[in-house]
XYZ file of C-alpha atoms in Angstrom:
767
model
C 39.389 46.364 15.509
C 37.205 43.348 14.709
C 36.164 44.807 11.347
C 39.770 45.506 10.398
C 40.861 41.977 11.213
C 37.980 40.474 9.229
C 38.728 42.626 6.177
C 42.411 41.846 6.234
C 41.798 38.135 6.664
C 39.694 38.091 3.495
C 42.746 39.164 1.473
C 44.888 36.227 2.603
C 45.378 33.251 0.283
C 42.928 30.442 0.911
C 45.174 27.780 2.373
C 44.706 25.264 5.162
C 45.590 27.770 7.877
C 42.927 30.224 6.726
C 40.307 27.491 6.701
C 41.044 26.616 10.327
C 41.318 30.155 11.669
C 37.556 30.712 12.072
C 37.279 28.086 14.799
C 40.655 27.549 16.366
C 43.071 30.399 15.760
C 41.621 32.598 18.507
C 42.555 29.928 21.022
C 46.230 29.809 20.039
C 47.293 33.213 18.776
C 46.699 36.784 19.842
C 45.718 39.685 17.655
C 49.329 40.823 17.580
C 50.478 37.532 16.075
C 47.759 37.853 13.430
C 48.920 41.342 12.557
C 52.545 40.204 12.351
C 51.640 37.485 9.825
C 49.804 40.045 7.708
C 52.818 42.373 7.849
C 55.108 39.588 6.630
C 52.861 38.900 3.645
C 52.695 42.594 2.784
C 56.516 42.735 2.868
C 56.682 39.707 0.565
C 54.289 41.359 -1.888
C 56.332 44.557 -1.822
C 59.507 42.576 -2.540
C 57.883 40.912 -5.553
C 56.795 44.300 -6.933
C 60.366 45.599 -6.548
C 61.759 42.659 -8.454
C 59.273 43.193 -11.272
C 60.276 46.871 -11.502
C 63.942 45.885 -11.712
C 63.216 43.476 -14.535
C 61.322 46.140 -16.468
C 64.143 48.610 -15.905
C 66.609 46.126 -17.336
C 64.932 46.431 -20.707
C 65.357 43.254 -22.848
C 63.700 40.065 -21.787
C 66.019 37.447 -20.371
C 65.872 34.094 -22.097
C 65.213 31.097 -19.850
C 68.397 29.325 -18.804
C 68.782 25.546 -18.440
C 68.653 24.326 -14.830
C 71.962 24.251 -12.990
C 72.997 21.601 -10.475
C 72.103 22.536 -6.931
C 74.881 23.872 -4.743
C 75.432 23.048 -1.042
C 73.878 26.303 0.079
C 70.819 25.688 -2.076
C 70.477 22.186 -0.658
C 70.634 23.474 2.913
C 68.069 26.163 2.158
C 65.822 23.530 0.599
C 66.085 21.447 3.756
C 65.187 24.486 5.843
C 62.219 25.178 3.605
C 61.115 21.587 3.959
C 61.386 21.821 7.744
C 59.335 25.004 7.703
C 56.693 23.270 5.584
C 56.555 20.427 8.101
C 56.041 22.944 10.894
C 53.184 24.523 8.950
C 51.658 21.067 8.434
C 51.830 20.426 12.185
C 50.141 23.760 12.811
C 47.436 22.912 10.278
C 46.762 19.603 11.986
C 46.581 21.246 15.429
C 44.194 23.915 14.174
C 42.044 21.306 12.474
C 41.761 19.352 15.726
C 40.796 22.516 17.582
C 38.230 23.303 14.911
C 36.527 19.979 15.596
C 36.859 20.226 19.363
C 35.568 23.805 19.623
C 33.140 23.750 16.730
C 30.499 25.384 18.972
C 32.625 28.533 19.347
C 31.338 30.957 16.762
C 31.464 34.663 16.221
C 28.030 36.197 15.517
C 27.664 37.130 11.883
C 26.589 40.744 11.648
C 26.582 40.846 7.847
C 22.852 40.059 7.771
C 21.976 43.197 9.716
C 24.646 45.477 8.355
C 22.395 46.704 5.535
C 19.237 47.021 7.648
C 20.661 48.532 10.852
C 24.210 49.803 10.346
C 23.870 52.322 13.185
C 23.063 49.554 15.679
C 26.008 47.451 14.549
C 28.298 50.452 14.883
C 26.902 51.167 18.349
C 27.531 47.560 19.446
C 31.134 47.743 18.229
C 31.614 50.992 20.127
C 30.068 49.553 23.284
C 32.429 46.604 23.184
C 35.449 48.904 23.028
C 34.018 51.016 25.865
C 33.640 47.918 28.038
C 37.281 46.882 27.550
C 39.263 47.479 30.717
C 42.825 48.764 30.889
C 44.865 46.536 33.247
C 47.366 49.277 34.066
C 44.608 51.122 35.944
C 43.694 48.147 38.150
C 46.584 48.839 40.548
C 45.483 51.051 43.441
C 49.040 51.355 44.746
C 50.175 52.713 41.389
C 47.437 55.320 41.570
C 48.585 56.308 45.038
C 52.126 56.679 43.714
C 50.860 58.952 40.953
C 49.182 61.125 43.582
C 51.833 61.286 46.301
C 55.037 60.063 44.668
C 56.864 56.765 44.998
C 59.039 57.937 47.895
C 56.112 58.810 50.139
C 54.370 55.491 49.488
C 57.535 53.470 50.102
C 58.192 55.205 53.408
C 54.586 54.674 54.489
C 54.757 50.983 53.632
C 58.059 50.596 55.464
C 56.682 52.219 58.625
C 53.492 50.143 58.685
C 54.853 46.744 57.654
C 56.207 44.191 60.081
C 59.262 41.976 59.621
C 59.196 40.696 56.035
C 58.997 36.985 55.387
C 61.084 35.051 52.897
C 58.145 33.513 51.008
C 57.697 34.741 47.451
C 54.337 35.951 46.100
C 52.011 33.090 45.211
C 51.532 34.040 41.544
C 50.993 36.858 39.116
C 47.595 38.454 38.772
C 45.840 41.112 36.704
C 43.039 41.940 39.126
C 45.022 42.106 42.373
C 48.515 42.045 43.873
C 49.232 38.682 45.551
C 51.085 39.183 48.814
C 53.897 37.048 50.208
C 51.791 36.565 53.337
C 49.092 34.706 51.387
C 48.905 30.919 51.553
C 50.387 28.944 48.669
C 47.988 28.687 45.767
C 47.321 25.625 43.663
C 46.113 26.153 40.111
C 42.314 26.281 39.913
C 41.749 25.153 43.482
C 38.257 23.717 43.058
C 37.136 26.305 40.491
C 37.092 25.885 36.713
C 35.535 27.872 33.872
C 33.805 26.784 30.683
C 31.605 28.188 27.924
C 27.839 27.938 28.260
C 26.025 25.626 25.897
C 23.228 26.860 23.641
C 20.588 25.405 25.968
C 22.163 27.086 29.000
C 22.184 30.437 27.211
C 18.410 30.468 26.914
C 16.660 33.377 28.649
C 19.887 35.376 28.802
C 19.251 38.897 27.456
C 19.511 39.901 24.728
C 17.064 37.278 23.511
C 17.615 38.157 19.839
C 20.924 36.827 18.563
C 21.670 39.889 16.462
C 21.655 42.024 19.599
C 24.810 40.347 20.893
C 28.012 42.311 20.654
C 30.550 41.059 18.098
C 32.456 38.136 19.585
C 30.353 38.017 22.742
C 30.751 34.756 24.702
C 29.042 33.613 27.893
C 30.961 31.643 30.523
C 30.309 30.046 33.863
C 32.454 28.900 36.782
C 32.045 25.358 38.066
C 32.743 23.926 41.533
C 34.536 20.637 42.025
C 33.046 17.986 44.358
C 35.559 18.870 47.087
C 34.731 22.571 46.760
C 31.026 21.759 47.100
C 31.806 19.977 50.345
C 33.597 23.077 51.615
C 30.570 25.132 50.582
C 28.314 22.927 52.682
C 30.621 23.388 55.651
C 30.601 27.142 55.106
C 26.799 27.393 55.070
C 26.639 25.437 58.308
C 29.260 27.694 59.904
C 27.321 30.810 58.945
C 24.395 29.490 60.950
C 26.598 28.992 64.025
C 27.027 32.789 64.416
C 30.664 32.353 65.487
C 33.319 33.934 63.256
C 36.052 31.829 64.857
C 34.847 28.792 62.911
C 35.414 30.706 59.691
C 39.112 30.910 60.459
C 39.166 27.178 61.140
C 37.606 26.498 57.729
C 40.000 28.910 56.047
C 42.984 27.027 57.493
C 41.641 23.870 55.860
C 40.565 25.453 52.565
C 42.709 28.513 51.896
C 40.916 29.703 48.776
C 37.239 29.080 49.478
C 35.696 32.272 48.114
C 32.658 32.685 50.361
C 34.741 32.038 53.469
C 37.203 34.747 52.446
C 34.400 37.208 51.717
C 32.720 36.544 55.051
C 35.969 36.939 56.993
C 36.378 40.220 55.143
C 32.998 41.329 56.490
C 34.046 40.388 60.033
C 37.074 42.669 59.786
C 35.039 45.432 58.147
C 32.622 45.334 61.078
C 35.650 46.003 63.281
C 36.693 48.951 61.029
C 39.828 47.105 59.969
C 39.448 48.018 56.306
C 42.973 47.119 55.202
C 42.664 43.497 56.323
C 39.107 43.384 54.982
C 40.206 44.446 51.504
C 43.061 41.926 51.631
C 40.599 39.051 52.028
C 38.452 40.408 49.194
C 41.546 40.410 46.989
C 42.181 36.781 47.910
C 38.643 35.891 46.825
C 39.089 37.647 43.473
C 42.460 35.959 43.020
C 40.834 32.583 43.620
C 38.373 33.296 40.821
C 41.011 34.689 38.488
C 43.019 31.459 38.561
C 39.962 29.630 37.198
C 39.582 31.878 34.147
C 39.639 30.122 30.812
C 42.292 31.099 28.289
C 39.647 32.561 25.978
C 38.048 34.595 28.778
C 39.407 38.066 28.070
C 39.272 40.944 30.524
C 40.463 43.403 27.896
C 38.291 42.261 24.999
C 35.019 43.665 26.327
C 33.012 40.656 25.087
C 33.424 38.004 27.820
C 30.303 37.596 29.936
C 29.482 35.695 33.125
C 26.022 34.241 33.753
C 24.723 35.813 36.964
C 21.902 33.277 37.210
C 24.327 30.542 38.212
C 25.176 30.491 41.913
C 28.854 29.708 41.248
C 29.323 33.076 39.519
C 27.501 35.404 41.889
C 30.291 35.595 44.471
C 32.626 37.145 41.887
C 30.121 39.931 41.247
C 29.869 40.469 45.004
C 33.660 40.517 45.439
C 34.097 43.073 42.648
C 31.351 45.275 44.097
C 32.952 45.268 47.531
C 36.310 46.027 45.914
C 34.796 49.134 44.308
C 33.428 50.297 47.655
C 36.815 49.723 49.299
C 38.625 51.668 46.585
C 36.172 54.570 46.830
C 36.662 54.710 50.575
C 40.434 54.699 50.043
C 40.182 57.526 47.503
C 41.665 55.647 44.517
C 38.861 56.651 42.161
C 40.578 55.778 38.868
C 41.094 52.209 40.005
C 37.519 52.091 41.283
C 36.296 53.283 37.882
C 38.158 50.471 36.121
C 36.749 47.826 38.470
C 33.249 49.281 38.060
C 33.637 49.047 34.291
C 34.716 45.400 34.695
C 31.701 44.687 36.910
C 29.398 46.157 34.277
C 31.151 44.319 31.430
C 30.502 40.904 33.016
C 26.777 41.368 32.312
C 25.942 44.763 30.788
C 22.441 43.759 29.699
C 20.994 43.219 33.182
C 23.767 44.836 35.288
C 22.872 42.727 38.354
C 24.871 44.835 40.850
C 24.054 48.150 39.140
C 27.627 49.116 38.337
C 26.178 52.117 36.483
C 25.360 53.671 39.867
C 29.117 53.781 40.493
C 30.165 54.697 36.969
C 28.027 57.863 36.854
C 29.761 59.285 39.924
C 33.234 57.936 39.085
C 33.127 59.248 35.509
C 32.929 62.775 36.870
C 35.395 62.154 39.670
C 38.033 60.760 37.294
C 37.194 63.114 34.406
C 36.213 60.308 32.025
C 33.945 62.727 30.172
C 34.325 61.330 26.655
C 33.752 57.776 27.890
C 30.550 58.860 29.631
C 29.073 60.599 26.582
C 30.096 57.857 24.135
C 28.632 55.201 26.422
C 25.323 57.014 26.683
C 25.079 57.570 22.929
C 26.028 53.992 22.004
C 23.834 52.385 24.639
C 20.730 54.385 23.737
C 21.273 53.661 20.033
C 21.840 49.931 20.505
C 18.936 49.367 22.924
C 16.396 51.845 21.542
C 14.113 49.107 20.217
C 14.684 46.571 22.989
C 12.192 46.442 25.842
C 14.411 44.358 28.161
C 17.161 47.022 28.363
C 16.925 49.925 30.779
C 17.319 53.466 29.515
C 20.137 55.477 31.046
C 17.730 58.408 31.176
C 15.779 56.499 33.842
C 18.749 56.511 36.243
C 18.851 59.668 38.425
C 22.593 59.474 38.989
C 23.316 59.231 35.278
C 21.073 62.200 34.411
C 22.517 64.410 37.141
C 26.095 63.373 36.342
C 25.630 64.304 32.686
C 25.364 67.978 33.629
C 28.689 67.802 35.493
C 30.261 65.878 32.592
C 29.251 68.546 30.097
C 30.425 71.284 32.444
C 33.773 69.574 33.000
C 34.253 68.911 29.297
C 33.456 72.550 28.546
C 36.034 73.655 31.076
C 38.696 71.490 29.414
C 37.881 72.337 25.814
C 36.138 75.670 26.194
C 32.443 76.506 25.824
C 29.573 74.120 26.508
C 28.155 76.130 29.429
C 24.721 76.381 27.836
C 24.497 72.612 27.218
C 25.568 71.852 30.775
C 23.007 74.250 32.252
C 20.240 72.788 30.101
C 21.220 69.271 31.233
C 21.123 70.400 34.868
C 17.669 71.967 34.381
C 16.424 68.693 32.909
C 17.932 66.704 35.802
C 16.176 68.924 38.360
C 12.839 68.540 36.584
C 13.161 64.778 36.084
C 14.483 63.842 39.534
C 13.830 66.676 42.006
C 14.109 64.296 44.951
C 17.893 64.506 44.635
C 17.563 68.133 45.763
C 15.801 67.103 48.957
C 18.813 65.045 50.027
C 21.453 67.492 48.773
C 19.779 70.390 50.562
C 20.646 68.890 53.948
C 24.124 67.751 52.890
C 25.627 70.653 50.946
C 23.266 73.531 51.702
C 21.240 73.938 48.502
C 19.097 77.089 48.600
C 15.637 75.865 47.659
C 13.304 78.803 46.799
C 10.223 79.110 48.970
C 7.997 79.006 45.895
C 9.284 75.567 44.863
C 6.879 72.681 45.257
C 9.192 69.728 45.639
C 7.648 66.258 45.830
C 7.487 64.460 49.145
C 10.431 62.166 49.676
C 9.681 58.444 49.858
C 11.124 57.145 53.115
C 9.996 53.503 53.081
C 9.806 50.696 50.560
C 6.343 50.240 49.062
C 5.941 46.600 48.077
C 2.697 47.319 46.180
C 4.326 49.964 43.951
C 8.012 49.186 43.741
C 9.035 51.347 40.766
C 8.664 54.755 42.489
C 10.335 53.339 45.605
C 13.260 52.013 43.547
C 13.852 55.307 41.719
C 13.556 57.218 44.994
C 16.202 54.916 46.457
C 18.447 55.642 43.473
C 18.025 59.372 44.083
C 19.173 58.968 47.670
C 22.115 56.752 46.730
C 23.390 59.238 44.180
C 22.920 62.244 46.464
C 24.874 60.684 49.336
C 27.601 59.355 47.043
C 28.120 62.615 45.116
C 28.308 65.045 48.054
C 31.987 65.687 47.308
C 31.068 66.843 43.795
C 28.263 69.247 44.649
C 29.875 70.835 47.680
C 32.534 72.404 45.435
C 31.723 76.146 45.623
C 31.567 76.611 41.831
C 29.217 73.655 41.355
C 27.033 74.622 44.320
C 26.685 78.203 43.089
C 25.802 76.922 39.624
C 23.184 74.561 41.083
C 21.563 77.327 43.153
C 21.353 79.735 40.222
C 19.907 77.072 37.909
C 17.400 76.012 40.543
C 16.048 79.564 40.816
C 15.366 79.681 37.088
C 13.524 76.381 37.004
C 11.820 76.236 40.423
C 8.429 77.261 39.027
C 8.395 74.275 36.655
C 9.009 71.597 39.312
C 5.959 69.396 39.821
C 4.779 68.401 43.256
C 4.339 64.748 42.261
C 7.441 62.775 41.415
C 6.077 61.241 38.216
C 8.463 58.284 38.475
C 5.919 55.888 36.998
C 6.645 57.239 33.507
C 10.211 55.902 33.526
C 11.164 52.531 32.127
C 13.739 50.290 33.740
C 13.401 47.641 31.044
C 12.949 44.271 32.704
C 11.432 45.766 35.844
C 11.899 42.712 38.048
C 15.624 42.248 37.390
C 16.257 46.023 37.421
C 14.569 46.528 40.789
C 16.397 43.498 42.192
C 19.652 45.075 41.008
C 18.795 48.370 42.740
C 17.967 46.597 46.009
C 21.090 44.431 45.752
C 23.225 47.525 45.144
C 21.761 49.303 48.173
C 22.283 46.346 50.510
C 25.899 45.758 49.445
C 26.742 49.494 49.502
C 25.617 49.657 53.150
C 25.265 53.451 53.262
C 24.509 54.341 56.876
C 22.084 57.212 56.084
C 19.989 54.753 54.078
C 19.828 52.107 56.797
C 16.129 52.816 57.641
C 15.129 52.615 53.984
C 17.083 49.406 53.417
C 15.629 48.035 56.647
C 12.126 48.518 55.265
C 13.187 46.587 52.162
C 14.479 43.669 54.222
C 11.287 43.687 56.242
C 9.436 43.175 52.968
C 11.631 40.680 51.109
C 13.019 38.945 54.194
C 16.589 38.532 55.502
C 19.239 37.779 52.890
C 21.967 35.186 52.962
C 25.441 36.668 53.236
C 26.627 34.635 50.248
C 23.627 35.247 47.946
C 22.075 38.693 48.351
C 18.729 39.024 46.509
C 18.634 35.791 44.544
C 17.679 36.466 40.896
C 14.281 35.310 39.682
C 15.068 34.674 36.009
C 14.464 31.213 34.534
C 17.494 28.960 34.866
C 18.613 30.412 38.213
C 20.515 27.972 40.416
C 20.963 28.011 44.203
C 22.703 25.945 46.861
C 20.187 23.115 47.115
C 20.095 19.327 47.235
C 20.923 19.087 43.556
C 24.064 21.166 44.051
C 25.232 19.269 47.162
C 24.474 15.865 45.644
C 27.891 16.079 43.945
C 29.752 17.095 47.114
C 32.523 14.702 48.083
C 34.050 14.763 51.561
C 36.833 12.325 50.668
C 38.118 14.434 47.779
C 37.993 17.506 50.008
C 40.091 15.716 52.606
C 42.665 14.650 50.001
C 42.880 18.164 48.597
C 43.471 19.622 52.057
C 46.178 17.072 52.785
C 47.813 17.822 49.445
C 47.859 21.569 49.996
C 49.268 21.197 53.522
C 50.928 17.808 54.049
C 52.260 18.861 57.477
C 48.792 19.568 58.832
C 47.858 17.401 61.807
C 44.338 17.376 63.222
C 43.572 20.889 62.013
C 46.713 22.477 63.437
C 49.221 24.277 61.250
C 52.705 22.800 61.442
C 55.928 24.695 61.239
C 57.294 25.076 57.695
C 58.836 28.385 56.643
C 57.769 30.197 59.814
C 55.463 29.855 62.814
C 51.906 30.815 61.919
C 48.921 30.831 64.272
C 45.381 32.119 64.070
C 45.531 35.315 66.176
C 41.829 35.374 67.022
C 41.730 31.776 68.197
C 44.971 32.101 70.150
C 43.938 35.343 71.875
C 40.627 33.810 72.853
C 42.354 30.801 74.409
C 44.904 32.992 76.150
C 42.127 35.165 77.569
C 40.371 32.084 78.955
C 43.565 31.057 80.757
C 43.860 34.433 82.459
C 40.206 34.750 83.453
C 38.785 31.253 83.846
C 41.631 29.044 84.982
C 42.182 29.179 88.770
C 44.984 26.612 88.598
C 48.088 28.797 88.932
C 50.433 25.881 88.381
C 48.999 25.013 84.977
C 48.887 28.674 84.044
C 52.569 29.041 84.913
C 53.437 26.036 82.772
C 51.746 27.521 79.736
C 53.208 30.997 80.221
C 56.659 29.522 80.827
C 56.357 27.713 77.485
C 55.419 30.996 75.868
C 58.597 32.559 77.209
C 60.918 29.985 75.606
C 61.434 29.165 71.925
C 59.442 28.369 69.876
C 56.673 29.805 72.044
C 58.441 33.164 72.258
C 58.266 33.460 68.468
C 54.497 32.989 68.653
C 54.312 35.753 71.246
C 56.318 38.073 69.012
C 53.977 37.417 66.097
C 50.922 37.998 68.262
C 52.426 41.167 69.680
C 52.851 42.616 66.182
C 49.314 41.587 65.277
C 47.819 43.158 68.399
C 49.651 46.431 67.772
C 48.358 46.573 64.181
C 44.777 45.661 65.218
C 44.214 47.627 68.449
C 40.421 47.866 68.164
C 39.925 44.197 67.470
C 42.322 43.123 70.227
C 40.311 45.001 72.873
C 37.953 42.044 72.970
C 40.702 40.169 74.843
C 41.878 42.725 77.467
C 43.988 40.376 79.612
C 45.701 38.722 76.655
C 46.254 42.100 75.017
C 47.743 43.573 78.187
C 50.070 40.599 78.559
C 51.321 40.804 74.966
C 51.904 44.567 74.995
C 54.160 44.450 78.053
C 57.933 44.143 77.525
C 59.098 40.541 77.991
C 60.969 41.388 81.195
C 57.902 43.034 82.745
C 55.375 40.291 82.042
C 54.200 39.110 85.487
C 54.416 35.484 86.603
C 51.898 34.394 87.588
C 49.507 36.831 85.850
C 46.428 38.055 87.701
C 43.292 35.941 87.714
C 41.203 38.927 86.672
C 42.219 42.010 84.770
C 44.795 44.028 86.660
C 44.415 47.845 86.470
C 48.178 48.202 86.865
C 48.738 46.206 83.662
C 45.985 47.695 81.470
C 44.433 50.752 83.178
C 42.742 52.002 80.008
C 41.106 48.766 78.861
C 37.413 48.320 79.785
C 36.531 45.264 81.791
C 33.800 44.292 79.325
C 34.932 44.462 75.705
C 32.647 44.557 72.677
C 31.863 41.252 71.001
C 32.190 40.371 67.357
C 29.041 41.153 65.413
C 27.050 37.947 64.826
C 26.662 36.608 61.313
C 23.226 36.089 59.775
C 22.257 32.540 58.949
C 19.642 29.860 59.289
C 21.583 26.817 60.590
C 22.327 26.184 64.270
C 22.933 23.228 66.548
C 25.595 21.382 68.485
C 25.699 18.664 65.826
C 27.154 21.143 63.327
C 29.918 22.146 65.727
C 30.741 18.493 66.335
C 30.881 17.939 62.570
C 33.266 20.876 62.141
C 35.635 19.367 64.703
C 35.821 16.360 62.387
C 34.773 12.777 62.721
C 38.358 11.743 63.427
C 39.036 14.154 66.293
C 40.142 12.443 69.477
C 38.946 13.556 72.895
C 39.555 11.520 76.014
C 36.688 10.953 78.406
C 38.856 12.446 81.129
C 39.050 15.664 79.108
C 35.278 15.893 78.875
C 35.012 15.520 82.601
C 37.098 18.637 83.124
C 34.498 20.787 81.296
C 32.408 20.983 84.443
C 32.609 23.686 87.097
C 34.653 23.523 90.277
C 33.300 23.611 93.828
C 33.129 27.418 93.843
C 31.080 27.497 90.618
C 33.884 28.957 88.469
C 34.187 27.216 85.090
C 37.454 25.339 84.735
C 39.537 25.600 81.563
C 39.150 22.310 79.633
C 42.344 20.325 79.418
C 41.909 19.860 75.668
C 41.918 23.662 75.198
C 45.149 23.990 77.182
C 46.633 21.134 75.162
C 45.499 22.862 71.981
C 47.345 25.998 73.028
C 50.499 24.010 73.704
C 50.242 22.241 70.351
C 50.003 25.560 68.512
C 53.672 26.249 69.217
C 55.127 22.843 70.155
C 56.178 20.392 67.439
C 57.934 17.062 67.068
C 59.336 15.534 70.234
C 58.263 18.505 72.330
C 54.629 17.885 71.350
C 54.881 14.226 72.277
C 56.458 15.091 75.624
C 53.695 17.595 76.337
C 50.998 15.031 75.530
C 52.655 12.447 77.790
C 53.048 14.908 80.655
C 49.397 15.910 80.385
C 48.344 12.252 80.439
C 50.428 11.593 83.567
C 48.895 14.607 85.323
C 45.409 13.385 84.485
C 46.170 9.894 85.854
C 47.650 11.324 89.046
C 44.606 13.559 89.439
């Protein structure tokens, strides 16, 4: 495609537009517009040729006639032509300005290497096309409709969805489907994207300029000062080990990426995968709105620098999206996201997207893509020491046999090639058999001398440990492929013919992973994010060696130029700009509480926790009755209805609050007044008295000062409120008045809120 456009552009007349195209045209026009202009010129040339033929056919030459006075129609056409010329002049000026402004944007010139290494240039062009994603396959719901039909999916959505809201979707997106339940989105909310400078590109593989793919450009995301302040708050919250504070931060900063990803992990720990994937989609959407106009998802040549801390969360979000899609069974969509993850940095592949693509290529029958990718990659990187060989990846070698077998089934023949590839996979990586034997029932001959499986990470010799880990990852991920009776029978028969050649030692030291440090870091990072339960002991031995990892930066890269969240990063943080941005995105927000706009919205976790404390900890029946009476009348009843729907759709998570859950699940007419002080077996006979707690978050920051900072410097607490935090005469902790007031303020607005505050103040004075 690139070669065609370059050739055709050389035929165009050398005017001002052509001179400016090299630097600015790519920023204003698409390839289709370029092709249309070429088509118009070709039509003009064809018209001229026709006219010449007509003149020749006429025979005698026509003598030149004296000029005639211009008619009205000719004058009007001349004016139109003049206007068109003015428009072209304006376009020339705009392109010239862009040429000066973006003079650093250049396309690598491959003409110097075309004569010396034409095969490498061809391989790089092919790789770029193979890395181009197809947006139509990024929709998991569309894939489900292709499987089950539109009617089935619509009925399933209708049965599982609650009452629809009137809010429209926040925006359009290529990578996800914005929901009408998402908060309103401002353009580039704290995130922007720009091209890397030449100095910033140093130490990014490939080090030789000619190795770059045609048109390859490296970008980075930048954080605004207000976003950096939110990031500081997030890191402090992670150290508090309380997920409830994450929801508080999310209400203040809707689109903070790391907060959304961590909330997603909280829901995943509760096996609520649908809500978890929704928050991952929000994080990706937040990044997508920051993309530069020249950053192309479909071009296959836009890269993101993994060394910069601002970019690493996007890699993490895409990786978790792939895992979610695989769990859901939408493999074609997962394949497209895995290809996107690899395309962001194919040279180092920091999250080892290839460990997904090998399995997904077989699962989605992308056989030609697999073989073309292997051929092009090996050709392009054959003389480069920094690039890993695909033949060093166990999953890729084993998947090749299934690819050849599947391609032979579709086109006929190829059985011999597939069997030979399987024999080579068994000899190169026999440890895969050790895992598959216990998962799918591989018949290993007694005479086989399989190598001993590596069960722990060896810090002194990491290469064999890393390849052994890859063998285990592939075996556990590809169980569904090898348990097919035809494939299992084929594997057993091939194993019998090659068992005598298997060596007892693994011989992994002979393989090359290119830049060993970055490749091994990518393998470890992939294993930690994948979170395969059978590999938990192995991954645990890795963490015992390298130390615990931050939830927002798993296995920090070690390449020169790597950035982290340090004093230099936070030196640009600005609390005032963060406050202004929050006020702008939610002008009705008052002291951290969400006001009523297009519908009542509350944080279900925070509200259930407060409601549970009222039922269990508050012995004051009169105050309890006041709160429950407010919940029975509008607008409190609307809050109860929303919470009731949420509790029914999240039954496992709601079990942490048994009294609140029991109260909400009862019909309104059967809700007792006053409710029991402790859990009543007649209300919730099946709910355990002690419910499981939310899994704590890893982190390194703790302290009461952080919690006080999160409440805000401007928060107002009366001294009388603080006095109510103590215990009563019987030793039972009293419910703080400020918590009860907070509950009332969640569903009371305007004059009702003022009346509630005044009534609480009078009660305190009387007390």
